[in-house]
Amino acid sequence: MDKSAGMKKLALLIVVLSPICSIAQTEQQIRTHYQEINKKIAESKEQGYEGSLYCNELVVNKNGKSWPATGNYSETADFWYNEDPNHPGSVKNKLQVLQKINVVRKAAAITTTEEYLYLKGKLVFYFTQEVKGGVTMEARLYFNAKNLFKSSVKPNGKELTAKELRSDEYVYFNPNPVGVLASSKNYQELFAKSM
């Protein structure tokens, strides 16, 4: 095989694999993206209208009145995005501009915080923290183009092993990636409908 034929095959391979590689994520790439978006959120909060991100906020039960079978309940969701999807010339797919969703939910004695991080309209990271009766549970789920590739669960800061997650004591803490993806999709649809 001559050199030019080999170069053509290499070029073809790069062209074919480039879209796959651009979707694939590593934990470090996700962490870097997370830090960049959080920095932009902090700047936007500090600089107001001059910040780099827009924010729509949805508040459910603002006064926290009692809900049937729940007690006191409230939920706030902040949708952070980098471009007005309704502006002429902007990205056609409204979900492409959505960068992160932060949710705080208070139901009776439980406070839950959730973060959904997106890249090019796809969920790449999910974080939740639940505080209930002196126990703080945290879970982190990392997604790539294929699906969940890493998860971490920590009640009171202690990393659980796979065996511990299957035990009766901790089965409640076991993350549900299918449920997280469904919840993410619901929030994305809510964001798109709000625009």
mmCIF file of C-alpha atoms in Angstrom:
data_model
loop_
_atom_site.group_PDB
_atom_site.id
_atom_site.type_symbol
_atom_site.label_atom_id
_atom_site.label_comp_id
_atom_site.label_asym_id
_atom_site.label_seq_id
_atom_site.Cartn_x
_atom_site.Cartn_y
_atom_site.Cartn_z
ATOM 1 C CA MET A 1 0.000 0.000 0.000
ATOM 2 C CA ASP A 2 1.408 3.369 -0.973
ATOM 3 C CA LYS A 3 1.690 6.283 1.436
ATOM 4 C CA SER A 4 -1.170 8.319 -0.067
ATOM 5 C CA ALA A 5 -3.626 5.403 0.166
ATOM 6 C CA GLY A 6 -2.667 4.921 3.817
ATOM 7 C CA MET A 7 -3.143 8.629 4.481
ATOM 8 C CA LYS A 8 -6.569 8.546 2.797
ATOM 9 C CA LYS A 9 -7.653 5.617 4.980
ATOM 10 C CA LEU A 10 -6.401 7.427 8.092
ATOM 11 C CA ALA A 11 -8.241 10.600 7.078
ATOM 12 C CA LEU A 12 -11.438 8.600 6.458
ATOM 13 C CA LEU A 13 -11.094 6.917 9.856
ATOM 14 C CA ILE A 14 -10.668 10.313 11.558
ATOM 15 C CA VAL A 15 -13.741 11.704 9.770
ATOM 16 C CA VAL A 16 -15.823 8.669 10.778
ATOM 17 C CA LEU A 17 -14.641 8.619 14.409
ATOM 18 C CA SER A 18 -14.709 12.397 15.045
ATOM 19 C CA PRO A 19 -18.460 12.602 15.784
ATOM 20 C CA ILE A 20 -18.211 9.569 18.061
ATOM 21 C CA CYS A 21 -15.261 11.029 19.971
ATOM 22 C CA SER A 22 -16.905 14.440 20.309
ATOM 23 C CA ILE A 23 -19.892 12.825 22.044
ATOM 24 C CA ALA A 24 -17.906 10.457 24.248
ATOM 25 C CA GLN A 25 -17.125 11.871 27.685
ATOM 26 C CA THR A 26 -14.614 11.063 30.356
ATOM 27 C CA GLU A 27 -15.036 11.849 34.020
ATOM 28 C CA GLN A 28 -12.323 14.526 33.777
ATOM 29 C CA GLN A 29 -13.986 16.202 30.755
ATOM 30 C CA ILE A 30 -17.282 16.278 32.645
ATOM 31 C CA ARG A 31 -15.631 17.706 35.775
ATOM 32 C CA THR A 32 -13.990 20.442 33.676
ATOM 33 C CA HIS A 33 -17.302 21.283 31.973
ATOM 34 C CA TYR A 34 -19.053 21.301 35.391
ATOM 35 C CA GLN A 35 -16.487 23.746 36.804
ATOM 36 C CA GLU A 36 -16.743 26.006 33.725
ATOM 37 C CA ILE A 37 -20.559 26.149 33.910
ATOM 38 C CA ASN A 38 -20.541 26.759 37.677
ATOM 39 C CA LYS A 39 -18.044 29.601 37.143
ATOM 40 C CA LYS A 40 -20.364 31.122 34.510
ATOM 41 C CA ILE A 41 -23.346 30.759 36.863
ATOM 42 C CA ALA A 42 -21.441 32.525 39.654
ATOM 43 C CA GLU A 43 -20.420 35.300 37.236
ATOM 44 C CA SER A 44 -24.003 35.663 36.009
ATOM 45 C CA LYS A 45 -25.328 35.939 39.561
ATOM 46 C CA GLU A 46 -22.669 38.510 40.379
ATOM 47 C CA GLN A 47 -22.853 40.526 37.143
ATOM 48 C CA GLY A 48 -26.601 40.258 36.517
ATOM 49 C CA TYR A 49 -27.560 41.139 32.965
ATOM 50 C CA GLU A 50 -23.898 41.283 31.905
ATOM 51 C CA GLY A 51 -23.274 37.658 32.903
ATOM 52 C CA SER A 52 -22.681 34.992 30.286
ATOM 53 C CA LEU A 53 -25.721 32.808 31.118
ATOM 54 C CA TYR A 54 -29.461 33.416 31.233
ATOM 55 C CA CYS A 55 -31.574 31.931 34.017
ATOM 56 C CA ASN A 56 -35.257 31.070 34.122
ATOM 57 C CA GLU A 57 -36.599 30.131 37.528
ATOM 58 C CA LEU A 58 -39.648 27.978 38.194
ATOM 59 C CA VAL A 59 -41.079 28.109 41.701
ATOM 60 C CA VAL A 60 -43.687 25.597 42.834
ATOM 61 C CA ASN A 61 -45.711 26.398 45.970
ATOM 62 C CA LYS A 62 -43.744 29.572 46.701
ATOM 63 C CA ASN A 63 -45.199 30.037 50.174
ATOM 64 C CA GLY A 64 -44.486 26.413 51.144
ATOM 65 C CA LYS A 65 -48.044 25.673 52.219
ATOM 66 C CA SER A 66 -48.949 22.169 53.274
ATOM 67 C CA TRP A 67 -49.637 19.687 50.481
ATOM 68 C CA PRO A 68 -51.858 16.638 50.919
ATOM 69 C CA ALA A 69 -49.955 13.593 52.215
ATOM 70 C CA THR A 70 -46.678 15.553 52.141
ATOM 71 C CA GLY A 71 -46.748 18.374 54.644
ATOM 72 C CA ASN A 72 -44.844 21.529 53.820
ATOM 73 C CA TYR A 73 -43.656 21.439 50.221
ATOM 74 C CA SER A 74 -41.800 23.744 47.843
ATOM 75 C CA GLU A 75 -39.628 23.321 44.779
ATOM 76 C CA THR A 76 -37.425 25.756 42.881
ATOM 77 C CA ALA A 77 -35.777 24.915 39.555
ATOM 78 C CA ASP A 78 -33.209 27.203 37.940
ATOM 79 C CA PHE A 79 -32.662 26.641 34.214
ATOM 80 C CA TRP A 80 -29.282 28.032 33.115
ATOM 81 C CA TYR A 81 -28.752 28.529 29.386
ATOM 82 C CA ASN A 82 -26.276 30.363 27.184
ATOM 83 C CA GLU A 83 -28.410 31.816 24.402
ATOM 84 C CA ASP A 84 -32.002 32.916 24.009
ATOM 85 C CA PRO A 85 -33.446 30.074 21.926
ATOM 86 C CA ASN A 86 -36.208 32.378 20.629
ATOM 87 C CA HIS A 87 -33.826 35.029 19.337
ATOM 88 C CA PRO A 88 -33.578 35.185 15.521
ATOM 89 C CA GLY A 89 -30.508 33.354 14.306
ATOM 90 C CA SER A 90 -30.116 31.339 17.477
ATOM 91 C CA VAL A 91 -29.803 27.597 17.807
ATOM 92 C CA LYS A 92 -32.883 25.834 16.422
ATOM 93 C CA ASN A 93 -32.997 23.105 19.049
ATOM 94 C CA LYS A 94 -33.905 24.795 22.335
ATOM 95 C CA LEU A 95 -32.255 22.012 24.315
ATOM 96 C CA GLN A 96 -28.838 22.755 22.789
ATOM 97 C CA VAL A 97 -28.605 26.014 24.776
ATOM 98 C CA LEU A 98 -29.549 24.463 28.142
ATOM 99 C CA GLN A 99 -26.392 24.073 30.238
ATOM 100 C CA LYS A 100 -27.547 23.159 33.734
ATOM 101 C CA ILE A 101 -30.619 22.769 35.905
ATOM 102 C CA ASN A 102 -30.436 23.258 39.680
ATOM 103 C CA VAL A 103 -33.395 22.017 41.718
ATOM 104 C CA VAL A 104 -34.085 22.478 45.444
ATOM 105 C CA ARG A 105 -37.064 20.579 46.855
ATOM 106 C CA LYS A 106 -38.329 20.696 50.437
ATOM 107 C CA ALA A 107 -40.938 18.143 51.460
ATOM 108 C CA ALA A 108 -41.726 17.885 55.164
ATOM 109 C CA ALA A 109 -38.398 17.103 56.897
ATOM 110 C CA ILE A 110 -36.481 16.227 53.710
ATOM 111 C CA THR A 111 -34.454 18.700 51.656
ATOM 112 C CA THR A 112 -33.275 17.474 48.259
ATOM 113 C CA THR A 113 -30.876 19.238 45.919
ATOM 114 C CA GLU A 114 -30.414 18.068 42.329
ATOM 115 C CA GLU A 115 -28.117 19.200 39.525
ATOM 116 C CA TYR A 116 -28.451 18.181 35.879
ATOM 117 C CA LEU A 117 -25.462 19.120 33.681
ATOM 118 C CA TYR A 118 -25.807 19.099 29.889
ATOM 119 C CA LEU A 119 -23.449 19.176 26.949
ATOM 120 C CA LYS A 120 -24.907 19.726 23.482
ATOM 121 C CA GLY A 121 -28.382 18.879 24.785
ATOM 122 C CA LYS A 122 -27.340 15.577 26.407
ATOM 123 C CA LEU A 123 -27.220 14.840 30.131
ATOM 124 C CA VAL A 124 -23.600 14.174 31.133
ATOM 125 C CA PHE A 125 -23.757 14.509 34.921
ATOM 126 C CA TYR A 126 -26.328 14.256 37.698
ATOM 127 C CA PHE A 127 -25.807 15.100 41.359
ATOM 128 C CA THR A 128 -28.270 14.766 44.197
ATOM 129 C CA GLN A 129 -28.003 15.449 47.885
ATOM 130 C CA GLU A 130 -30.754 14.519 50.317
ATOM 131 C CA VAL A 131 -30.773 15.522 53.968
ATOM 132 C CA LYS A 132 -33.155 13.638 56.233
ATOM 133 C CA GLY A 133 -32.982 13.058 59.965
ATOM 134 C CA GLY A 134 -29.249 13.649 60.359
ATOM 135 C CA VAL A 135 -28.313 11.536 57.335
ATOM 136 C CA THR A 136 -26.885 13.234 54.250
ATOM 137 C CA MET A 137 -26.949 11.107 51.107
ATOM 138 C CA GLU A 138 -25.095 12.152 47.965
ATOM 139 C CA ALA A 139 -25.051 10.480 44.576
ATOM 140 C CA ARG A 140 -23.123 11.353 41.426
ATOM 141 C CA LEU A 141 -23.898 9.788 38.059
ATOM 142 C CA TYR A 142 -21.724 10.258 34.969
ATOM 143 C CA PHE A 143 -23.145 9.663 31.493
ATOM 144 C CA ASN A 144 -21.537 9.406 28.068
ATOM 145 C CA ALA A 145 -22.969 8.792 24.594
ATOM 146 C CA LYS A 146 -23.751 5.171 25.473
ATOM 147 C CA ASN A 147 -25.211 5.524 28.973
ATOM 148 C CA LEU A 148 -24.170 5.632 32.625
ATOM 149 C CA PHE A 149 -20.461 4.862 32.957
ATOM 150 C CA LYS A 150 -19.775 5.742 36.594
ATOM 151 C CA SER A 151 -21.711 6.315 39.791
ATOM 152 C CA SER A 152 -20.775 7.200 43.336
ATOM 153 C CA VAL A 153 -23.037 7.049 46.394
ATOM 154 C CA LYS A 154 -22.067 8.454 49.787
ATOM 155 C CA PRO A 155 -24.274 8.455 52.897
ATOM 156 C CA ASN A 156 -22.640 10.852 55.396
ATOM 157 C CA GLY A 157 -19.493 11.053 53.234
ATOM 158 C CA LYS A 158 -18.733 7.292 53.195
ATOM 159 C CA GLU A 159 -18.383 5.795 49.692
ATOM 160 C CA LEU A 160 -20.557 2.695 49.362
ATOM 161 C CA THR A 161 -19.324 -0.410 47.575
ATOM 162 C CA ALA A 162 -21.487 -2.265 45.042
ATOM 163 C CA LYS A 163 -22.103 -4.963 47.657
ATOM 164 C CA GLU A 164 -23.241 -2.406 50.244
ATOM 165 C CA LEU A 165 -25.601 -0.804 47.704
ATOM 166 C CA ARG A 166 -27.317 -4.174 47.250
ATOM 167 C CA SER A 167 -27.805 -4.638 51.011
ATOM 168 C CA ASP A 168 -31.192 -3.995 52.621
ATOM 169 C CA GLU A 169 -29.711 -1.148 54.649
ATOM 170 C CA TYR A 170 -28.646 0.883 51.598
ATOM 171 C CA VAL A 171 -30.902 -0.306 48.779
ATOM 172 C CA TYR A 172 -32.811 2.996 49.049
ATOM 173 C CA PHE A 173 -29.611 4.876 48.122
ATOM 174 C CA ASN A 174 -28.986 2.833 44.970
ATOM 175 C CA PRO A 175 -29.103 5.295 42.057
ATOM 176 C CA ASN A 176 -31.644 4.745 39.303
ATOM 177 C CA PRO A 177 -30.085 5.995 36.033
ATOM 178 C CA VAL A 178 -33.274 5.277 34.040
ATOM 179 C CA GLY A 179 -35.293 7.394 36.479
ATOM 180 C CA VAL A 180 -32.668 10.160 36.390
ATOM 181 C CA LEU A 181 -32.732 10.234 32.574
ATOM 182 C CA ALA A 182 -36.553 10.354 32.601
ATOM 183 C CA SER A 183 -36.549 13.176 35.162
ATOM 184 C CA SER A 184 -33.924 15.029 33.117
ATOM 185 C CA LYS A 185 -36.053 14.699 29.990
ATOM 186 C CA ASN A 186 -39.106 16.037 31.876
ATOM 187 C CA TYR A 187 -37.160 19.096 33.047
ATOM 188 C CA GLN A 188 -35.774 19.643 29.531
ATOM 189 C CA GLU A 189 -39.298 19.530 28.087
ATOM 190 C CA LEU A 190 -40.478 21.969 30.750
ATOM 191 C CA PHE A 191 -37.638 24.328 29.806
ATOM 192 C CA ALA A 192 -38.450 24.066 26.079
ATOM 193 C CA LYS A 193 -42.152 24.731 26.711
ATOM 194 C CA SER A 194 -41.339 27.775 28.837
ATOM 195 C CA MET A 195 -39.513 29.494 25.991
#
